[in-house]
Amino acid sequence: MSEIVQKIKDQKIVPLFYNESFEVSKNIVKALYEAGIRVIEYTNRGHQALENFTKLKEISHTEFPGLLLGIGTVKNIKEMDDYAHTKADFIITPVISEAFVKHALERNILLIPGCFTPSDINIAYQNGLKLVKIFPADALGKKYIKSVQPVFSGMNFMPTGGINAEFEDIMEWLNGGAVAAGLGSSLIGKDCNEEELTQKTQNLLQQLNHN
């Protein structure tokens, strides 16, 4: 299993966000990093996404050593290539297709595809992928992963979408078969205060790691 997949499993949560402002984006990454987060998904959800992500990658080696910074909401092969060029540590998509997976494998890109049905998961499984995003997780419910898990031996599942950034809610997903949970606006709100974000994330990590 790749080192990145293992780090996601160890961290148990993957914060994800987008902001048009590079400075705000950088401050959010800093706040999460100071809380102990070492895997972050920046989302491709606005005009500044590629430029901001490129800059974040450029500074991460010196300002955030050891940080794995991936890109999410990648919806086509051109976007995949654009972000592969920026040396994204991993690429997360909301959907899956054979073409997506084959292209990622050919380019040696760590792809974490979004899956909704067993047929989706099977595409990833048959191509040797070890981690899929279950999306949108809140539409499927907390019993879904445990239901499909026995069919796909060795596959790891990361639910994303509608998950509360609360210890109890995350533990329900983890106890239901997830290896980690993607946390968006429930952790990183629009009016995000960096100090509060650091404290909230730190507390959450401590709770999860003491469980």
PDB file of C-alpha atoms in Angstrom:
ATOM      1  CA  MET A   1       0.000   0.000   0.000  1.00  0.00           C
ATOM      2  CA  SER A   2       1.269   3.451  -0.836  1.00  0.00           C
ATOM      3  CA  GLU A   3       2.716   5.652   1.879  1.00  0.00           C
ATOM      4  CA  ILE A   4       0.064   8.287   1.147  1.00  0.00           C
ATOM      5  CA  VAL A   5      -2.837   5.871   1.639  1.00  0.00           C
ATOM      6  CA  GLN A   6      -1.266   4.772   4.920  1.00  0.00           C
ATOM      7  CA  LYS A   7      -0.902   8.382   6.079  1.00  0.00           C
ATOM      8  CA  ILE A   8      -4.565   9.031   5.277  1.00  0.00           C
ATOM      9  CA  LYS A   9      -5.507   5.970   7.339  1.00  0.00           C
ATOM     10  CA  ASP A  10      -3.290   7.103  10.207  1.00  0.00           C
ATOM     11  CA  GLN A  11      -4.692  10.650  10.159  1.00  0.00           C
ATOM     12  CA  LYS A  12      -8.317   9.402  10.012  1.00  0.00           C
ATOM     13  CA  ILE A  13      -9.556  12.698   8.549  1.00  0.00           C
ATOM     14  CA  VAL A  14      -8.708  14.578   5.359  1.00  0.00           C
ATOM     15  CA  PRO A  15      -9.600  18.280   5.473  1.00  0.00           C
ATOM     16  CA  LEU A  16     -10.697  19.682   2.117  1.00  0.00           C
ATOM     17  CA  PHE A  17     -11.367  23.252   1.068  1.00  0.00           C
ATOM     18  CA  TYR A  18     -11.090  25.927  -1.597  1.00  0.00           C
ATOM     19  CA  ASN A  19     -10.732  29.693  -1.355  1.00  0.00           C
ATOM     20  CA  GLU A  20     -10.313  32.209  -4.168  1.00  0.00           C
ATOM     21  CA  SER A  21      -7.651  34.042  -2.169  1.00  0.00           C
ATOM     22  CA  PHE A  22      -4.173  32.544  -2.121  1.00  0.00           C
ATOM     23  CA  GLU A  23      -3.372  34.251   1.176  1.00  0.00           C
ATOM     24  CA  VAL A  24      -6.493  32.850   2.838  1.00  0.00           C
ATOM     25  CA  SER A  25      -5.731  29.421   1.353  1.00  0.00           C
ATOM     26  CA  LYS A  26      -2.193  29.559   2.682  1.00  0.00           C
ATOM     27  CA  ASN A  27      -3.405  30.611   6.137  1.00  0.00           C
ATOM     28  CA  ILE A  28      -5.888  27.742   6.256  1.00  0.00           C
ATOM     29  CA  VAL A  29      -3.164  25.259   5.283  1.00  0.00           C
ATOM     30  CA  LYS A  30      -0.941  26.778   7.989  1.00  0.00           C
ATOM     31  CA  ALA A  31      -3.692  26.494  10.609  1.00  0.00           C
ATOM     32  CA  LEU A  32      -4.319  22.839   9.722  1.00  0.00           C
ATOM     33  CA  TYR A  33      -0.590  22.080   9.627  1.00  0.00           C
ATOM     34  CA  GLU A  34      -0.074  23.621  13.065  1.00  0.00           C
ATOM     35  CA  ALA A  35      -2.866  21.372  14.363  1.00  0.00           C
ATOM     36  CA  GLY A  36      -0.916  18.315  13.203  1.00  0.00           C
ATOM     37  CA  ILE A  37      -2.550  17.682   9.821  1.00  0.00           C
ATOM     38  CA  ARG A  38      -0.158  16.276   7.209  1.00  0.00           C
ATOM     39  CA  VAL A  39      -2.608  15.351   4.418  1.00  0.00           C
ATOM     40  CA  ILE A  40      -4.828  18.046   2.863  1.00  0.00           C
ATOM     41  CA  GLU A  41      -7.097  18.117  -0.184  1.00  0.00           C
ATOM     42  CA  TYR A  42      -7.368  21.460  -1.961  1.00  0.00           C
ATOM     43  CA  THR A  43     -10.436  21.443  -4.198  1.00  0.00           C
ATOM     44  CA  ASN A  44     -10.617  22.440  -7.855  1.00  0.00           C
ATOM     45  CA  ARG A  45     -13.730  24.539  -7.376  1.00  0.00           C
ATOM     46  CA  GLY A  46     -12.944  28.012  -8.678  1.00  0.00           C
ATOM     47  CA  HIS A  47     -11.080  30.137 -11.208  1.00  0.00           C
ATOM     48  CA  GLN A  48      -8.004  30.486  -8.982  1.00  0.00           C
ATOM     49  CA  ALA A  49      -7.715  26.801  -8.102  1.00  0.00           C
ATOM     50  CA  LEU A  50      -4.831  25.854 -10.392  1.00  0.00           C
ATOM     51  CA  GLU A  51      -2.837  29.012  -9.695  1.00  0.00           C
ATOM     52  CA  ASN A  52      -3.385  28.806  -5.924  1.00  0.00           C
ATOM     53  CA  PHE A  53      -2.557  25.113  -5.812  1.00  0.00           C
ATOM     54  CA  THR A  54       0.629  25.648  -7.831  1.00  0.00           C
ATOM     55  CA  LYS A  55       1.776  28.321  -5.380  1.00  0.00           C
ATOM     56  CA  LEU A  56       0.885  26.176  -2.364  1.00  0.00           C
ATOM     57  CA  LYS A  57       2.958  23.319  -3.771  1.00  0.00           C
ATOM     58  CA  GLU A  58       5.876  25.674  -4.414  1.00  0.00           C
ATOM     59  CA  ILE A  59       6.020  26.830  -0.798  1.00  0.00           C
ATOM     60  CA  SER A  60       5.006  23.606   0.932  1.00  0.00           C
ATOM     61  CA  HIS A  61       8.468  22.019   0.980  1.00  0.00           C
ATOM     62  CA  THR A  62       9.959  24.904   2.960  1.00  0.00           C
ATOM     63  CA  GLU A  63       6.957  26.213   4.923  1.00  0.00           C
ATOM     64  CA  PHE A  64       5.099  22.939   5.532  1.00  0.00           C
ATOM     65  CA  PRO A  65       7.687  20.134   5.468  1.00  0.00           C
ATOM     66  CA  GLY A  66       6.180  16.673   5.311  1.00  0.00           C
ATOM     67  CA  LEU A  67       2.800  17.926   4.086  1.00  0.00           C
ATOM     68  CA  LEU A  68       1.040  15.839   1.448  1.00  0.00           C
ATOM     69  CA  LEU A  69      -1.067  18.207  -0.631  1.00  0.00           C
ATOM     70  CA  GLY A  70      -3.537  16.743  -3.087  1.00  0.00           C
ATOM     71  CA  ILE A  71      -6.162  18.201  -5.370  1.00  0.00           C
ATOM     72  CA  GLY A  72      -9.828  17.280  -5.406  1.00  0.00           C
ATOM     73  CA  THR A  73     -12.882  17.800  -7.628  1.00  0.00           C
ATOM     74  CA  VAL A  74     -10.892  16.861 -10.745  1.00  0.00           C
ATOM     75  CA  LYS A  75     -13.460  15.960 -13.390  1.00  0.00           C
ATOM     76  CA  ASN A  76     -11.592  15.262 -16.636  1.00  0.00           C
ATOM     77  CA  ILE A  77      -8.237  14.099 -17.980  1.00  0.00           C
ATOM     78  CA  LYS A  78      -7.042  17.600 -18.905  1.00  0.00           C
ATOM     79  CA  GLU A  79      -7.509  18.746 -15.307  1.00  0.00           C
ATOM     80  CA  MET A  80      -5.747  15.599 -14.134  1.00  0.00           C
ATOM     81  CA  ASP A  81      -2.777  16.379 -16.363  1.00  0.00           C
ATOM     82  CA  ASP A  82      -2.714  20.038 -15.272  1.00  0.00           C
ATOM     83  CA  TYR A  83      -2.478  19.061 -11.616  1.00  0.00           C
ATOM     84  CA  ALA A  84      -0.095  16.176 -12.237  1.00  0.00           C
ATOM     85  CA  HIS A  85       2.190  18.799 -13.765  1.00  0.00           C
ATOM     86  CA  THR A  86       2.096  20.748 -10.485  1.00  0.00           C
ATOM     87  CA  LYS A  87       3.311  17.593  -8.672  1.00  0.00           C
ATOM     88  CA  ALA A  88       0.079  17.077  -6.720  1.00  0.00           C
ATOM     89  CA  ASP A  89       0.703  14.310  -4.197  1.00  0.00           C
ATOM     90  CA  PHE A  90      -2.638  12.722  -5.053  1.00  0.00           C
ATOM     91  CA  ILE A  91      -5.714  13.454  -7.143  1.00  0.00           C
ATOM     92  CA  ILE A  92      -9.284  12.977  -5.939  1.00  0.00           C
ATOM     93  CA  THR A  93     -12.250  12.903  -8.294  1.00  0.00           C
ATOM     94  CA  PRO A  94     -16.008  13.021  -7.646  1.00  0.00           C
ATOM     95  CA  VAL A  95     -16.563  10.313 -10.291  1.00  0.00           C
ATOM     96  CA  ILE A  96     -14.838   7.279 -11.793  1.00  0.00           C
ATOM     97  CA  SER A  97     -14.368   5.847 -15.268  1.00  0.00           C
ATOM     98  CA  GLU A  98     -12.087   3.263 -16.862  1.00  0.00           C
ATOM     99  CA  ALA A  99     -10.446   6.057 -18.874  1.00  0.00           C
ATOM    100  CA  PHE A 100      -9.730   8.078 -15.715  1.00  0.00           C
ATOM    101  CA  VAL A 101      -8.195   5.141 -13.913  1.00  0.00           C
ATOM    102  CA  LYS A 102      -6.122   3.917 -16.874  1.00  0.00           C
ATOM    103  CA  HIS A 103      -4.755   7.410 -17.506  1.00  0.00           C
ATOM    104  CA  ALA A 104      -3.779   7.826 -13.856  1.00  0.00           C
ATOM    105  CA  LEU A 105      -2.033   4.454 -13.813  1.00  0.00           C
ATOM    106  CA  GLU A 106      -0.149   5.229 -17.027  1.00  0.00           C
ATOM    107  CA  ARG A 107       1.086   8.520 -15.564  1.00  0.00           C
ATOM    108  CA  ASN A 108       1.836   7.026 -12.148  1.00  0.00           C
ATOM    109  CA  ILE A 109      -0.685   9.328 -10.465  1.00  0.00           C
ATOM    110  CA  LEU A 110      -2.157   8.287  -7.129  1.00  0.00           C
ATOM    111  CA  LEU A 111      -5.853   8.501  -7.932  1.00  0.00           C
ATOM    112  CA  ILE A 112      -8.565   8.388  -5.272  1.00  0.00           C
ATOM    113  CA  PRO A 113     -11.761   8.200  -7.325  1.00  0.00           C
ATOM    114  CA  GLY A 114     -15.249   9.085  -6.174  1.00  0.00           C
ATOM    115  CA  CYS A 115     -17.547   6.054  -6.111  1.00  0.00           C
ATOM    116  CA  PHE A 116     -21.267   5.773  -5.445  1.00  0.00           C
ATOM    117  CA  THR A 117     -22.274   2.284  -6.583  1.00  0.00           C
ATOM    118  CA  PRO A 118     -20.699  -1.184  -6.287  1.00  0.00           C
ATOM    119  CA  SER A 119     -20.074  -0.982 -10.049  1.00  0.00           C
ATOM    120  CA  ASP A 120     -18.026   2.197  -9.462  1.00  0.00           C
ATOM    121  CA  ILE A 121     -16.024   0.534  -6.704  1.00  0.00           C
ATOM    122  CA  ASN A 122     -15.428  -2.474  -8.931  1.00  0.00           C
ATOM    123  CA  ILE A 123     -13.688  -0.346 -11.584  1.00  0.00           C
ATOM    124  CA  ALA A 124     -11.209   0.794  -8.936  1.00  0.00           C
ATOM    125  CA  TYR A 125     -10.897  -2.703  -7.482  1.00  0.00           C
ATOM    126  CA  GLN A 126     -10.232  -4.419 -10.810  1.00  0.00           C
ATOM    127  CA  ASN A 127      -7.501  -1.890 -11.586  1.00  0.00           C
ATOM    128  CA  GLY A 128      -5.693  -2.398  -8.306  1.00  0.00           C
ATOM    129  CA  LEU A 129      -6.575   0.872  -6.583  1.00  0.00           C
ATOM    130  CA  LYS A 130      -6.481   0.640  -2.796  1.00  0.00           C
ATOM    131  CA  LEU A 131      -8.559   3.634  -1.700  1.00  0.00           C
ATOM    132  CA  VAL A 132     -11.819   5.104  -3.002  1.00  0.00           C
ATOM    133  CA  LYS A 133     -13.860   8.083  -1.921  1.00  0.00           C
ATOM    134  CA  ILE A 134     -17.494   7.271  -1.163  1.00  0.00           C
ATOM    135  CA  PHE A 135     -19.375  10.315  -2.448  1.00  0.00           C
ATOM    136  CA  PRO A 136     -21.768  11.818  -1.573  1.00  0.00           C
ATOM    137  CA  ALA A 137     -21.538   9.891   1.675  1.00  0.00           C
ATOM    138  CA  ASP A 138     -24.558  11.430   3.371  1.00  0.00           C
ATOM    139  CA  ALA A 139     -26.801  10.214   0.548  1.00  0.00           C
ATOM    140  CA  LEU A 140     -25.670   6.614   1.107  1.00  0.00           C
ATOM    141  CA  GLY A 141     -25.614   6.508   4.887  1.00  0.00           C
ATOM    142  CA  LYS A 142     -23.340   5.023   7.510  1.00  0.00           C
ATOM    143  CA  LYS A 143     -24.266   1.382   6.855  1.00  0.00           C
ATOM    144  CA  TYR A 144     -23.263   1.450   3.190  1.00  0.00           C
ATOM    145  CA  ILE A 145     -19.538   0.773   3.536  1.00  0.00           C
ATOM    146  CA  LYS A 146     -20.017  -2.209   5.836  1.00  0.00           C
ATOM    147  CA  SER A 147     -22.483  -3.642   3.294  1.00  0.00           C
ATOM    148  CA  VAL A 148     -20.115  -3.461   0.300  1.00  0.00           C
ATOM    149  CA  GLN A 149     -16.811  -4.059   2.106  1.00  0.00           C
ATOM    150  CA  PRO A 150     -16.957  -7.895   2.115  1.00  0.00           C
ATOM    151  CA  VAL A 151     -17.233  -7.924  -1.687  1.00  0.00           C
ATOM    152  CA  PHE A 152     -14.039  -5.889  -2.192  1.00  0.00           C
ATOM    153  CA  SER A 153     -11.367  -7.476  -0.029  1.00  0.00           C
ATOM    154  CA  GLY A 154      -8.517  -5.094   0.770  1.00  0.00           C
ATOM    155  CA  MET A 155     -10.271  -1.965  -0.517  1.00  0.00           C
ATOM    156  CA  ASN A 156     -10.207   1.105   1.731  1.00  0.00           C
ATOM    157  CA  PHE A 157     -13.098   3.557   1.862  1.00  0.00           C
ATOM    158  CA  MET A 158     -13.090   7.293   2.620  1.00  0.00           C
ATOM    159  CA  PRO A 159     -16.589   8.782   2.879  1.00  0.00           C
ATOM    160  CA  THR A 160     -16.859  12.452   1.925  1.00  0.00           C
ATOM    161  CA  GLY A 161     -19.816  14.793   1.738  1.00  0.00           C
ATOM    162  CA  GLY A 162     -22.096  15.817   4.584  1.00  0.00           C
ATOM    163  CA  ILE A 163     -19.911  14.452   7.389  1.00  0.00           C
ATOM    164  CA  ASN A 164     -19.914  16.483  10.593  1.00  0.00           C
ATOM    165  CA  ALA A 165     -16.538  17.499  12.010  1.00  0.00           C
ATOM    166  CA  GLU A 166     -17.481  15.982  15.356  1.00  0.00           C
ATOM    167  CA  PHE A 167     -15.780  13.054  17.058  1.00  0.00           C
ATOM    168  CA  GLU A 168     -18.974  11.015  17.482  1.00  0.00           C
ATOM    169  CA  ASP A 169     -20.062  11.386  13.867  1.00  0.00           C
ATOM    170  CA  ILE A 170     -16.624  10.520  12.485  1.00  0.00           C
ATOM    171  CA  MET A 171     -16.375   7.486  14.787  1.00  0.00           C
ATOM    172  CA  GLU A 172     -19.701   6.191  13.469  1.00  0.00           C
ATOM    173  CA  TRP A 173     -18.229   6.224   9.957  1.00  0.00           C
ATOM    174  CA  LEU A 174     -14.963   4.633  11.102  1.00  0.00           C
ATOM    175  CA  ASN A 175     -16.813   1.945  13.036  1.00  0.00           C
ATOM    176  CA  GLY A 176     -18.894   1.390   9.923  1.00  0.00           C
ATOM    177  CA  GLY A 177     -15.841   0.402   7.885  1.00  0.00           C
ATOM    178  CA  ALA A 178     -14.312   3.698   6.756  1.00  0.00           C
ATOM    179  CA  VAL A 179     -10.559   4.232   7.145  1.00  0.00           C
ATOM    180  CA  ALA A 180     -10.850   8.041   7.125  1.00  0.00           C
ATOM    181  CA  ALA A 181     -13.414  10.770   6.536  1.00  0.00           C
ATOM    182  CA  GLY A 182     -13.204  13.758   4.212  1.00  0.00           C
ATOM    183  CA  LEU A 183     -14.201  16.945   6.054  1.00  0.00           C
ATOM    184  CA  GLY A 184     -15.168  20.098   4.185  1.00  0.00           C
ATOM    185  CA  SER A 185     -17.343  22.983   5.320  1.00  0.00           C
ATOM    186  CA  SER A 186     -18.173  21.351   8.666  1.00  0.00           C
ATOM    187  CA  LEU A 187     -14.500  21.828   9.605  1.00  0.00           C
ATOM    188  CA  ILE A 188     -13.481  24.802   7.468  1.00  0.00           C
ATOM    189  CA  GLY A 189     -16.342  27.294   7.287  1.00  0.00           C
ATOM    190  CA  LYS A 190     -16.537  30.285   4.957  1.00  0.00           C
ATOM    191  CA  ASP A 191     -15.735  32.690   7.785  1.00  0.00           C
ATOM    192  CA  CYS A 192     -12.847  30.584   8.970  1.00  0.00           C
ATOM    193  CA  ASN A 193     -10.854  31.824  11.962  1.00  0.00           C
ATOM    194  CA  GLU A 194      -7.382  30.301  11.736  1.00  0.00           C
ATOM    195  CA  GLU A 195      -6.786  30.061  15.490  1.00  0.00           C
ATOM    196  CA  GLU A 196     -10.160  28.425  16.057  1.00  0.00           C
ATOM    197  CA  LEU A 197      -9.517  26.047  13.148  1.00  0.00           C
ATOM    198  CA  THR A 198      -6.186  24.986  14.622  1.00  0.00           C
ATOM    199  CA  GLN A 199      -7.735  24.376  18.037  1.00  0.00           C
ATOM    200  CA  LYS A 200     -10.788  22.529  16.689  1.00  0.00           C
ATOM    201  CA  THR A 201      -8.665  20.312  14.432  1.00  0.00           C
ATOM    202  CA  GLN A 202      -6.123  19.617  17.162  1.00  0.00           C
ATOM    203  CA  ASN A 203      -8.879  18.571  19.564  1.00  0.00           C
ATOM    204  CA  LEU A 204     -10.431  16.325  16.936  1.00  0.00           C
ATOM    205  CA  LEU A 205      -7.118  14.620  16.149  1.00  0.00           C
ATOM    206  CA  GLN A 206      -6.442  14.038  19.838  1.00  0.00           C
ATOM    207  CA  GLN A 207      -9.866  12.466  20.335  1.00  0.00           C
ATOM    208  CA  LEU A 208      -9.484  10.226  17.303  1.00  0.00           C
ATOM    209  CA  ASN A 209      -5.980   9.122  18.232  1.00  0.00           C
ATOM    210  CA  HIS A 210      -6.919   8.322  21.815  1.00  0.00           C
ATOM    211  CA  ASN A 211      -9.814   6.162  20.743  1.00  0.00           C
TER     212      ASN A 211
END
